[in-house]
Coordinates of C-alpha atoms in Angstrom, one line a residue:
Chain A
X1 CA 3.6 6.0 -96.4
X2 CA 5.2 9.3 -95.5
X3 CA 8.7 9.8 -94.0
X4 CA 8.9 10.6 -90.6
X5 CA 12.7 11.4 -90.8
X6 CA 14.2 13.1 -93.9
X7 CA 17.7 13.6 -94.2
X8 CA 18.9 15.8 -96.8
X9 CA 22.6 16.2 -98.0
X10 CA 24.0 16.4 -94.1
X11 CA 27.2 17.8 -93.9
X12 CA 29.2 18.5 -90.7
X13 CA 32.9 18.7 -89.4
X14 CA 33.7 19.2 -85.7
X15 CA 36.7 22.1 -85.4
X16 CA 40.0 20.7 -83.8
X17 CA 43.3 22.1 -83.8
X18 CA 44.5 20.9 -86.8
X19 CA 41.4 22.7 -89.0
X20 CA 37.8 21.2 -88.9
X21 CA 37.4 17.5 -88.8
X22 CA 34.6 16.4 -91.4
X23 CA 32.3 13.7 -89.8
X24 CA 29.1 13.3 -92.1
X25 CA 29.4 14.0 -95.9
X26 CA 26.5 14.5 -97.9
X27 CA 24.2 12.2 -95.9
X28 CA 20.7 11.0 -97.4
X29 CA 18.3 9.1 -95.2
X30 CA 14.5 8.6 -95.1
X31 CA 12.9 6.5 -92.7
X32 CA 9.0 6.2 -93.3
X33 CA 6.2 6.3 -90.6
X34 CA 6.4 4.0 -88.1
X35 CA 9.7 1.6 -89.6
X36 CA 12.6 0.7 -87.8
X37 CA 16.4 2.2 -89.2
X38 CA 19.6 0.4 -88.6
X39 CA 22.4 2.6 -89.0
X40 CA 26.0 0.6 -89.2
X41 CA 29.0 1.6 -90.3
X42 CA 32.6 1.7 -88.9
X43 CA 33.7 2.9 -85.2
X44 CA 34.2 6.8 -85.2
X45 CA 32.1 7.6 -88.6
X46 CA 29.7 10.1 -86.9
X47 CA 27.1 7.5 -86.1
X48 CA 26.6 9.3 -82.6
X49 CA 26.7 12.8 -84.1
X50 CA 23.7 11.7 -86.4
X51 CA 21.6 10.6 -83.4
X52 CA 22.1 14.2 -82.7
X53 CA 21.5 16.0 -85.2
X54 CA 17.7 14.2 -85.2
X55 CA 17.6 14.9 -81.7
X56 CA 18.2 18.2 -82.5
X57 CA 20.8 18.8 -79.8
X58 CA 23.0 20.1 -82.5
X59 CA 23.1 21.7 -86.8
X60 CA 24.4 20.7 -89.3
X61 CA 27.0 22.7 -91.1
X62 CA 24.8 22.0 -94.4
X63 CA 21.7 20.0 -95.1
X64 CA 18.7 19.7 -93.9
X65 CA 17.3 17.5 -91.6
X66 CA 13.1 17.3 -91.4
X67 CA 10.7 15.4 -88.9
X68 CA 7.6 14.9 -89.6
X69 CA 7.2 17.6 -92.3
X70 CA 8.8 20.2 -90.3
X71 CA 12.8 21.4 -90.5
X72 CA 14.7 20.5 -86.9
X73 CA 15.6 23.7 -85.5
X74 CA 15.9 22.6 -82.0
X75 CA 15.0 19.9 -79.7
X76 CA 11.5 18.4 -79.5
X77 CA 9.5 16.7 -77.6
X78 CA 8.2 13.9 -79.9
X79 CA 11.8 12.3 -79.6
X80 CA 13.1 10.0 -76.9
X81 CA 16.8 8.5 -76.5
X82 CA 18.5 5.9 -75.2
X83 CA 21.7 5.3 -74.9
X84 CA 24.6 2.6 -74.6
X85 CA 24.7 3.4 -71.0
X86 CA 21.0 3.3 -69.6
X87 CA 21.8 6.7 -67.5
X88 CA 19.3 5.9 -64.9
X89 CA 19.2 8.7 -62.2
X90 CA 20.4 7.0 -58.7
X91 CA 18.7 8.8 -56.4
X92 CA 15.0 8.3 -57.9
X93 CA 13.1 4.7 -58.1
X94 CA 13.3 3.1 -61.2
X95 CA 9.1 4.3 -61.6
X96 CA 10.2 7.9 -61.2
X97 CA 13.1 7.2 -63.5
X98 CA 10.8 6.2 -66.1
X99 CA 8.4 9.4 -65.6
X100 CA 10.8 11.8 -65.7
X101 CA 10.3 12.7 -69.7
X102 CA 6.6 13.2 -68.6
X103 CA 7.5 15.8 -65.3
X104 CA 9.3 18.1 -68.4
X105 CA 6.8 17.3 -71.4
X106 CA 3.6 17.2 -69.4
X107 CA 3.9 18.8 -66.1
X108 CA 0.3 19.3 -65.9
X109 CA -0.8 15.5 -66.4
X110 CA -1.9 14.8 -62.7
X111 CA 0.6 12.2 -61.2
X112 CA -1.7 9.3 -61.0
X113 CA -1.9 9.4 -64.8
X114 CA 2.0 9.5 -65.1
X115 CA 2.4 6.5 -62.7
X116 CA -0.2 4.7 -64.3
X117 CA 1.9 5.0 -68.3
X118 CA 5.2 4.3 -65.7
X119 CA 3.8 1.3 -64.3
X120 CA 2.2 -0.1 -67.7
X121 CA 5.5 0.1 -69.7
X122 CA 7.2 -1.4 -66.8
X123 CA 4.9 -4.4 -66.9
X124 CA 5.1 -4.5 -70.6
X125 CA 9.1 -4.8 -70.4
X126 CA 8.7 -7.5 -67.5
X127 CA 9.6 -5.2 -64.5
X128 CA 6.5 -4.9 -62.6
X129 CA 8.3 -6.0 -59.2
X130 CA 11.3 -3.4 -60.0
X131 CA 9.2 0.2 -59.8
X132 CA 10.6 1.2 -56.0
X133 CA 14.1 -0.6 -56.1
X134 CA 17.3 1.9 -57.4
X135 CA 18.9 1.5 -60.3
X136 CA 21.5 0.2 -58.8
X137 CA 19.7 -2.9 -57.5
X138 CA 19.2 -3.9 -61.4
X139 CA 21.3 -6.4 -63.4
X140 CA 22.5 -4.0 -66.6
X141 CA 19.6 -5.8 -69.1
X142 CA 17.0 -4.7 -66.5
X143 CA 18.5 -1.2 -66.7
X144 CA 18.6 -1.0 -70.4
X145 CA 14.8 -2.2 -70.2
X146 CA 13.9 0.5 -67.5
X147 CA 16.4 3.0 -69.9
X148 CA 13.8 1.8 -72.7
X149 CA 10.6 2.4 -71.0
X150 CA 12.1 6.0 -69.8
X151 CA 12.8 6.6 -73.6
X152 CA 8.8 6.2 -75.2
X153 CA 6.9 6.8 -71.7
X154 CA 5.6 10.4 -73.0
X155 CA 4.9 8.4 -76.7
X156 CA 7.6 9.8 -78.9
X157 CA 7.1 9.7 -82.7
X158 CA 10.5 9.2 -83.1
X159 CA 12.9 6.6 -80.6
X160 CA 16.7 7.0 -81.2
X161 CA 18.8 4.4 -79.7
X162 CA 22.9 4.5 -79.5
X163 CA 23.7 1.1 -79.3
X164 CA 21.4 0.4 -76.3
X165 CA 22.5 -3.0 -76.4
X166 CA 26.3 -3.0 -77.0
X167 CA 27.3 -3.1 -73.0
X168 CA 24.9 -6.3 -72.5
X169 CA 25.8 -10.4 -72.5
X170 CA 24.8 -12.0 -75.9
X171 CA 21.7 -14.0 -74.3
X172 CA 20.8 -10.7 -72.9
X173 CA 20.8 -8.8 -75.8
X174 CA 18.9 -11.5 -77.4
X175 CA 16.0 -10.7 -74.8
X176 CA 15.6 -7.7 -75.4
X177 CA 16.0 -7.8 -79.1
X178 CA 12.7 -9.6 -78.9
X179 CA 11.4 -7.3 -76.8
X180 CA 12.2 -4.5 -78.9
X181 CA 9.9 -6.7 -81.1
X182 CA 7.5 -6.6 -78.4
X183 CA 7.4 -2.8 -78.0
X184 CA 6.7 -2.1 -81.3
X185 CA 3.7 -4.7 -81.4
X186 CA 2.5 -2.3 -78.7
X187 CA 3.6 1.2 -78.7
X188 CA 3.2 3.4 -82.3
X189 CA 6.8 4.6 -82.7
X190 CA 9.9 5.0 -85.8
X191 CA 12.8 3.6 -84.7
X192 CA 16.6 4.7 -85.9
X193 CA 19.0 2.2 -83.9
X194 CA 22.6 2.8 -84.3
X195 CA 24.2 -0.4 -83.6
X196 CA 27.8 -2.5 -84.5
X197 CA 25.8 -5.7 -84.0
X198 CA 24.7 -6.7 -88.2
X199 CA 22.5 -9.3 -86.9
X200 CA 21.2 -6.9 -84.4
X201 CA 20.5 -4.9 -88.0
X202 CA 18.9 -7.5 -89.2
X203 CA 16.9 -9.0 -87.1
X204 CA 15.0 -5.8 -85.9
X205 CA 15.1 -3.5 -88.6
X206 CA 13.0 -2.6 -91.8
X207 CA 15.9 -1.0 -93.4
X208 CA 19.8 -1.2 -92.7
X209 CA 21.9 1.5 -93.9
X210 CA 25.7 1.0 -93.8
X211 CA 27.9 4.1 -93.6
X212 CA 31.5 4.6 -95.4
X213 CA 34.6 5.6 -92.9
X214 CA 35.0 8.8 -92.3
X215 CA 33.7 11.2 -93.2
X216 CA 30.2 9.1 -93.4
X217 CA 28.4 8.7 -96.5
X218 CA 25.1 6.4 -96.9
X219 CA 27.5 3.9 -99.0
X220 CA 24.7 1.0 -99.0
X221 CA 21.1 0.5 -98.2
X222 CA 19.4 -3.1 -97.5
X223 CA 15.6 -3.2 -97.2
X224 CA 14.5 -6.1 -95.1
X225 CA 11.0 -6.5 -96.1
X226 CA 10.0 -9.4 -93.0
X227 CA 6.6 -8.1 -91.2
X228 CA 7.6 -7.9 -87.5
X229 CA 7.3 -9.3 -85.1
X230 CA 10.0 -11.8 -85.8
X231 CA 10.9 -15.1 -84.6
X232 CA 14.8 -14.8 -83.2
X233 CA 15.0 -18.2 -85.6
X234 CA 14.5 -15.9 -88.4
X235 CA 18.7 -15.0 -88.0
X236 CA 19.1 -18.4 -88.9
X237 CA 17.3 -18.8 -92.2
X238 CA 19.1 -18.7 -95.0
X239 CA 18.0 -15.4 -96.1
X240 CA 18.8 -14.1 -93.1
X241 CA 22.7 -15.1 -93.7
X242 CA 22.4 -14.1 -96.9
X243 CA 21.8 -10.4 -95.8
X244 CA 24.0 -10.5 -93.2
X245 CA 27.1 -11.3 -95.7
X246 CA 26.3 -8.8 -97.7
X247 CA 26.2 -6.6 -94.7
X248 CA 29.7 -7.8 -93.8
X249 CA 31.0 -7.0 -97.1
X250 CA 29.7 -3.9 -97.1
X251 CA 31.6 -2.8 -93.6
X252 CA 34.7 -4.3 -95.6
X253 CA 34.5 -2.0 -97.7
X254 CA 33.7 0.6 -95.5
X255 CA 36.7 0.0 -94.2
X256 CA 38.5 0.6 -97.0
X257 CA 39.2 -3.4 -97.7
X258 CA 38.6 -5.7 -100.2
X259 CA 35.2 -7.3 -99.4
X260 CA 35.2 -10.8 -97.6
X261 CA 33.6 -13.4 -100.3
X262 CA 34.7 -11.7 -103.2
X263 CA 38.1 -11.4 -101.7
X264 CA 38.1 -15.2 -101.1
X265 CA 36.6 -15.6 -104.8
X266 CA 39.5 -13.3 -106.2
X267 CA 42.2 -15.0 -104.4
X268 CA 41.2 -18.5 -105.6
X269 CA 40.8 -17.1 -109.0
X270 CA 45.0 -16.2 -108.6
X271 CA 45.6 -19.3 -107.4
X272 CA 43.9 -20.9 -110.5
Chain B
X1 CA 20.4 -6.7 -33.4
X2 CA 20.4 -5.8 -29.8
X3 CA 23.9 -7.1 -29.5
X4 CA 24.9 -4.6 -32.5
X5 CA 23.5 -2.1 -31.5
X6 CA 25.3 -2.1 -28.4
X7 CA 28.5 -3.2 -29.6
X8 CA 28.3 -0.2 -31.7
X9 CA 27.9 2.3 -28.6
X10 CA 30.4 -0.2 -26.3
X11 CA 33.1 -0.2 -28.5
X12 CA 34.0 3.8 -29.2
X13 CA 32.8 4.3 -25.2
X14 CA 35.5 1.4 -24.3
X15 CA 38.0 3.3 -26.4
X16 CA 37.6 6.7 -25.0
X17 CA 37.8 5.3 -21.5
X18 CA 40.6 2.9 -22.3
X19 CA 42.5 6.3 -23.5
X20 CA 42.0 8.6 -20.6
X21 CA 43.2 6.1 -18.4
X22 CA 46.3 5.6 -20.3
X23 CA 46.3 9.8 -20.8
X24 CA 45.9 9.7 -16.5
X25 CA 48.6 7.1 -16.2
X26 CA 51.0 8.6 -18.5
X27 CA 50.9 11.7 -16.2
X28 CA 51.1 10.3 -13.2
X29 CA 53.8 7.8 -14.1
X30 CA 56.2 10.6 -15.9
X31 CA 55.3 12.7 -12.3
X32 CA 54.5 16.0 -14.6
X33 CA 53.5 18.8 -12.6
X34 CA 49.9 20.4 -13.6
X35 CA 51.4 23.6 -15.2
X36 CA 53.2 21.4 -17.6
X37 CA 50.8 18.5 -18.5
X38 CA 47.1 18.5 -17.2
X39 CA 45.5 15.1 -16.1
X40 CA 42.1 14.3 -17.3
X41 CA 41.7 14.2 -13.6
X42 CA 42.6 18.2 -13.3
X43 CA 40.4 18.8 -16.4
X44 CA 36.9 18.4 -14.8
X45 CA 37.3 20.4 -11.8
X46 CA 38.2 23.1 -14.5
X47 CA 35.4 22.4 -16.7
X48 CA 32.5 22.6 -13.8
X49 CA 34.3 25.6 -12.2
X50 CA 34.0 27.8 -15.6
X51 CA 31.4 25.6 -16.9
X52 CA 28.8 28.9 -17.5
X53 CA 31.4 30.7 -19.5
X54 CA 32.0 27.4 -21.7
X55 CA 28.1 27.6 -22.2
X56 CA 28.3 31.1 -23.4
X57 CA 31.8 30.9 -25.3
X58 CA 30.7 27.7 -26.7
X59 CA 27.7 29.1 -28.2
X60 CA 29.5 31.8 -29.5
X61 CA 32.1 29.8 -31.0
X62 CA 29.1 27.4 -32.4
X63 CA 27.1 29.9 -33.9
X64 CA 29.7 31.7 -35.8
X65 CA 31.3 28.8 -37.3
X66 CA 27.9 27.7 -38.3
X67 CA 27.6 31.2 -39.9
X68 CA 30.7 31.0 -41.4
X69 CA 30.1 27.9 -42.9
X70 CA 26.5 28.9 -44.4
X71 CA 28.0 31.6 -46.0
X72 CA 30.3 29.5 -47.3
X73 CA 28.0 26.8 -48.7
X74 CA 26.0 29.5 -50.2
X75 CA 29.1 31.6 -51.7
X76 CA 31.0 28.3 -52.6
X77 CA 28.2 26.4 -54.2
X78 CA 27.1 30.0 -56.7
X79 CA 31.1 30.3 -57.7
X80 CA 31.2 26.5 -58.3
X81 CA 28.2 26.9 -60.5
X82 CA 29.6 29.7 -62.4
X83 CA 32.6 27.3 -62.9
X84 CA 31.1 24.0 -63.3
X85 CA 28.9 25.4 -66.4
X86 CA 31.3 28.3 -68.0
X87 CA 35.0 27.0 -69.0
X88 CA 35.7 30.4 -69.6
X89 CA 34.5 31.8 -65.8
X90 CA 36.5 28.4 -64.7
X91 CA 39.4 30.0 -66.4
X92 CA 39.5 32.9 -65.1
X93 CA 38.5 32.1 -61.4
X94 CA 40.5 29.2 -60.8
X95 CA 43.9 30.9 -60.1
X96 CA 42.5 33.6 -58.2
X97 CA 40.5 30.8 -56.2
X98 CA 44.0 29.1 -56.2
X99 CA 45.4 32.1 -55.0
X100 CA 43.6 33.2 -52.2
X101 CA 43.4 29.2 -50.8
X102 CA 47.1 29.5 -50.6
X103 CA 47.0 32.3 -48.5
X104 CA 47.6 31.1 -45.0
X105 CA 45.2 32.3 -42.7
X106 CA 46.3 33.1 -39.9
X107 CA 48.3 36.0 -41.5
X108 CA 44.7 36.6 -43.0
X109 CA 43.6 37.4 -39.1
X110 CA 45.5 41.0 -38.3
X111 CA 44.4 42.4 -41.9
X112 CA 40.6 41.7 -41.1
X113 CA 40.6 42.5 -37.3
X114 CA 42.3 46.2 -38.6
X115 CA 40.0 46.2 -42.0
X116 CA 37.3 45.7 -39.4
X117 CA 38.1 47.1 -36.2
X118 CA 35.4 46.4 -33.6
X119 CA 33.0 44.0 -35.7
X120 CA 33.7 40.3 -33.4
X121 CA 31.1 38.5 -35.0
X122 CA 31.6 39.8 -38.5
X123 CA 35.1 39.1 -38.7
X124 CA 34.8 35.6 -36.5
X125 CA 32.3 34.8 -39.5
X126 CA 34.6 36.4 -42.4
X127 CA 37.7 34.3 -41.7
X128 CA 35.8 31.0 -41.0
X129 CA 33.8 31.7 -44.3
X130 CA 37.3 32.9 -46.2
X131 CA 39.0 29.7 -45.0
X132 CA 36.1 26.8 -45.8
X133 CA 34.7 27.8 -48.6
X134 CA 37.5 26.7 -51.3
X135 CA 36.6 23.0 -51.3
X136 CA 32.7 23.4 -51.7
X137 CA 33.5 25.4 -54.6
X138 CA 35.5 23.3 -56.2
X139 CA 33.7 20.2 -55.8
X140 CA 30.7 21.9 -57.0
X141 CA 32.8 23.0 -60.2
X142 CA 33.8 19.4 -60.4
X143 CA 30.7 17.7 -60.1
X144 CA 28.6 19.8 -62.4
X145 CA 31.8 19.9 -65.4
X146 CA 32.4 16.1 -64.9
X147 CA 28.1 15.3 -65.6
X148 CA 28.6 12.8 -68.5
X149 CA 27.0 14.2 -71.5
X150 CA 23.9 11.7 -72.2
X151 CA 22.5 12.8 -68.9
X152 CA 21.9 16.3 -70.4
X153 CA 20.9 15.0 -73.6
X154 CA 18.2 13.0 -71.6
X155 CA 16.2 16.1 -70.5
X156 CA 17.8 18.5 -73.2
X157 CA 16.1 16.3 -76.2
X158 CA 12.7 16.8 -75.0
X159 CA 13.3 20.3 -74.9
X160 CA 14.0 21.4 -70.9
X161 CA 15.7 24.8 -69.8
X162 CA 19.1 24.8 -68.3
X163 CA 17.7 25.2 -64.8
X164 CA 15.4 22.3 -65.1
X165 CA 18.4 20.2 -66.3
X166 CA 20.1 21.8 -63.3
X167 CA 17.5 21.5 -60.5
X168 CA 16.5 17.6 -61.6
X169 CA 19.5 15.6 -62.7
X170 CA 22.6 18.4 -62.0
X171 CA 22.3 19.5 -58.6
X172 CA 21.3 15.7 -57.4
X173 CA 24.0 14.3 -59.2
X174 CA 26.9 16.4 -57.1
X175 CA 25.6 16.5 -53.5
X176 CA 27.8 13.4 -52.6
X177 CA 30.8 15.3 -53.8
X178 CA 29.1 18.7 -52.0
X179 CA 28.6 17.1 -48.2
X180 CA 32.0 15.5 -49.0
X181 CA 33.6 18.9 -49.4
X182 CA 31.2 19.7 -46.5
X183 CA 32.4 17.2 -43.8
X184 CA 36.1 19.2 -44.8
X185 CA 34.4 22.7 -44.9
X186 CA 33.0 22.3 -41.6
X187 CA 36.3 21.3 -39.6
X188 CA 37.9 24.3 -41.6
X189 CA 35.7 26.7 -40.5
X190 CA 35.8 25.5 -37.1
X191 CA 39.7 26.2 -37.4
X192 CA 38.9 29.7 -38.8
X193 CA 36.9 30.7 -36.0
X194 CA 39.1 29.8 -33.2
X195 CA 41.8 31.1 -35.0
X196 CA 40.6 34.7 -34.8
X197 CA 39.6 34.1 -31.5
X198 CA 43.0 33.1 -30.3
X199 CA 45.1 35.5 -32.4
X200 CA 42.7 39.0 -32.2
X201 CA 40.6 37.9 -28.9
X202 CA 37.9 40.1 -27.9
X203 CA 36.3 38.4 -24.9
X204 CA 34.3 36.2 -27.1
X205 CA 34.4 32.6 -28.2
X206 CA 36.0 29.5 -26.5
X207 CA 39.1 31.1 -28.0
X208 CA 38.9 34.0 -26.0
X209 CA 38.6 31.4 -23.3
X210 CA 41.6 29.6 -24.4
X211 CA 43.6 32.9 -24.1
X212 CA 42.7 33.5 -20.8
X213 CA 44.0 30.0 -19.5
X214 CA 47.2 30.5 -21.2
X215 CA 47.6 34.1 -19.8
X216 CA 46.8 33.1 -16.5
X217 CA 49.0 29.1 -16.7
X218 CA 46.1 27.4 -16.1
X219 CA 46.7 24.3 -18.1
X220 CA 43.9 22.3 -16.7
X221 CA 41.2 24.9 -18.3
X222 CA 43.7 25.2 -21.5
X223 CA 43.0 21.5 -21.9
X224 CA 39.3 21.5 -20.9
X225 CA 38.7 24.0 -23.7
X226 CA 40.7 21.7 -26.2
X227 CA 38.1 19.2 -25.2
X228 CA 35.1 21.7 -25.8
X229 CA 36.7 22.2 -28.8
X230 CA 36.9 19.1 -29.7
X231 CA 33.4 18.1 -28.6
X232 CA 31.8 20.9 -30.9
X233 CA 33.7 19.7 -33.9
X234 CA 32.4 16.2 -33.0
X235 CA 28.8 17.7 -33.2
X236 CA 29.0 19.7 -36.3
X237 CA 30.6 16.6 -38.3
X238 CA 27.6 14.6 -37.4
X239 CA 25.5 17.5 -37.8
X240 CA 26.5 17.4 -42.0
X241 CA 26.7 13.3 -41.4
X242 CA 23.1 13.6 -40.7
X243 CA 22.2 16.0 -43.8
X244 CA 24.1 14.1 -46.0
X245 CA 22.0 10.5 -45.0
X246 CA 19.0 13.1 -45.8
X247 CA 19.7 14.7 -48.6
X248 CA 21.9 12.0 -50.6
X249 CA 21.3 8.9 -48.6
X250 CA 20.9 7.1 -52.2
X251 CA 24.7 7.6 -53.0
X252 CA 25.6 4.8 -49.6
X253 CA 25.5 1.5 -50.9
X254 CA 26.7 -0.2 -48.7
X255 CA 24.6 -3.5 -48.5
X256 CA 21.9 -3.0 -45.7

């Protein structure tokens, strides 16, 4: 399996008044073909500045980042985005919502054919009777689902999501957890999902990386080797936990703090 | 629905005649002679007796402004773009912009009419352009510098040019904040107009009209133009009313 997404010694620093302001430090990340990324690490370590940087919206000060083979030098087309807020457009349907990527990457495909990709996402994601209403006539789960559909309508190699799901209720994230499932069943795509949710992480992803505080290094990396789709029971197993506290300890230390269970170990050790 | 609908023409109709009758009353009770205070009842008679020159000077007055206020809309909404996507062009034009909005008018009126003697309709149109075309540009700076980044990132990802960005998701995104500095622009450029007319008349424009009833004390046509005036400004709020529904009907959510 090749890597779509090779990242290669990132550095950047944003300038501020007080000198430049390092974000990323000496990042490494490979996400093969058609695998799904968690990123997770503590608020304000860069996470958004990586989506980014793959998105090619902006350059790293040093390091390389390559998709597909080739060195990002500026945005592409094979990418789609979603973000924490859906950013429907208000004064188009949720349909033409969902074809805009393919008016800018294929203005030539005749508009039957772009309704027809529109309208078969839509059903996939369970909003068939939604095309004509606004956004604003859409509970904030059916947004995200419409924000979704708008994000791999034109078949993006590459899908990077900025905690698409942080704004949402927990039974509502759940949903479309398993749809995320669901879409990847269906629609050839890698996924990098930047999320604060660890059993988000684990429950959709192949591979979870956990970023140090700033400036963000790849400080751990859990492989989650589960075949998708998985059953949301599968947060529950034991194996599942088991990931999950080691997840937890790793944002501890992120952090900066002592990690959770062996910080309950060592302080019963000084009691003893 | 019938009901509402007619409710909704009843009610303002009800109102207006509820306050001319109190306007007629007033007069007559107070016992104020026509020269100081004209009736409603003394306004009519002046309106059909001149009513071919408030056809003409109306049209005149109308026109302009509406000229005055394209101009504006076109001048207002290419410096708010230059603003809304440069910080540094917003820099420097804002104080100027600043500047020339603080200016007062009116004292704007003698310095054009000279700059420009002899051109009516070019200065009529200058000072209702110079006095309406502030807040377009600035809400146009506004809206386009306040567009919340993921909304460019959305087309600028897959690779779009600035002017598609622009055309599809910029430009949509600030005509509620545009026909609101519109519905402002339009009653100031109706105030610019009249304004030269009144203060540098040259037989043109319900000002000029205006003038003439004061030169001559007849309060009852000085009113009756009020009242044109007041009728055209009517019209060309509702005029941009309508555009807006148009053009950014989707920003009203008010439940149907």
């Amino acid at each position: 399996m090749t890597n779509l997404i090779e990242i290669k010694g990132v550095t950047h620093a944003y300038p501020t008044a007080d000198g430049p302001l390092p974000v990323l430090d000496d990042l490494n990340i490979s996400i093969p073909e058609g695998s799904f990324c968690a990123v997770v690490g503590p608020s304000g370590c860069g996470k958004s500045t990586l989506t980014r940087l793959i998105a090619g919206l902006m350059f790293p000060d040093k390091g390389e980042v390559w998709l597909h083979g080739e060195r990002v030098r500026s945005p592409r087309s094979t990418v789609g985005m979603a973000f924490q807020n859906p950013v429907l457009l208000e004064w188009r349907t949720i349909l033409q919502n969902v074809m805009l990527p393919l008016e800018i990457v294929a203005p030539r495909m005749p508009r039957a054919q772009k309704e027809d990709r529109a309208r078969s996402l839509l059903a996939l994601v369970g909003l068939e009777g939604f095309a004509d209403k606004r956004p604003s006539e859409l509970s904030g789960g059916m947004r995200q689902r419409a924000s979704l559909c708008r994000a791999i309508v034109h078949k993006p190699e590459i899908l990077i999501m900025d905690e698409p799901f942080g704004a949402l209720d927990a039974f509502t994230r759940e949903d479309l957890w398993q749809l995320m499932h669901k879409l990847r069943a269906e629609e050839p795509f890698t996924a990098l999902l930047i999320t604060h949710d660890l059993r988000e992480s684990v429950y959709l992803a192949d591979q979870v990386i956990v970023l140090s505080g700033r400036p963000a290094r790849t400080q751990y990396r859990l492989d989650i080797p589960l075949p998708g789709p998985r059953p949301l029971s599968m947060i529950y197993t034991p194996q599942a936990v088991e990931w999950l506290a080691i997840l937890r300890d790793q944002i501890e230390i992120a952090q900066g703090r002592a990690p959770v269970r062996s910080g309950a170990v060592q302080s019963q050790e000084a009691a003893q | 629905m019938k009901m509402q609908n007619a409710r909704k023409v009843m009610v303002p109709l009800a109102a207006i005649a509820i306050f001319l009758l109190a306007w007629e009353w007033l007069v007559w009770f107070m016992g104020w002679p026509r020269y100081k205070m004209a009736a409603p009842s003394d306004i009519w008679p002046a309106f059909w007796r001149f009513r071919h020159m408030f056809l003409e000077y109306g049209w005149q007055t109308l026109w302009r402004t509406v000229a005055g206020l394209g101009l504006a809309v076109v001048v207002g909404t290419a410096f708010g773009m230059l603003m809304g996507f440069s910080r540094t062009l917003r820099d420097a034009f804002y104080p100027l912009l600043v500047g020339f909005n603080a200016v007062p008018k009116a004292t704007v009126v003698p310095v054009i009419a000279l700059m420009f003697v002899g051109q009516h309709d070019f200065n009529t149109i200058l000072i209702a352009f110079m006095i309406s075309f502030f807040p377009i540009s600035v809400s146009v700076a506004i809206g386009l510098s306040t567009l919340e980044p993921e909304y460019r990132d959305i087309l600028r990802s897959l690779g779009a040019s600035k002017f598609t960005i622009f055309w599809k998701i910029a430009l949509p995104k600030t005509l509620p904040e545009f026909f609101g500095a519109l519905k402002v622009a339009a009653t100031l450029a109706f105030i610019g107009t009249n304004l030269m007319e009144i203060v540098e008349p040259h037989g043109r424009g319900l000002g000029h009209l205006f003038d003439s009833g004061k030169i001559s004390a007849d309060y009852p046509l000085m009113f009756a133009v009020l009242i044109a005036l007041a009728f055209l400004g009517i019209l060309l709020y509702y005029a941009v009313v309508v555009l807006e529904r148009i053009f950014a009907g989707w920003a009203d959510r008010s439940p149907a």
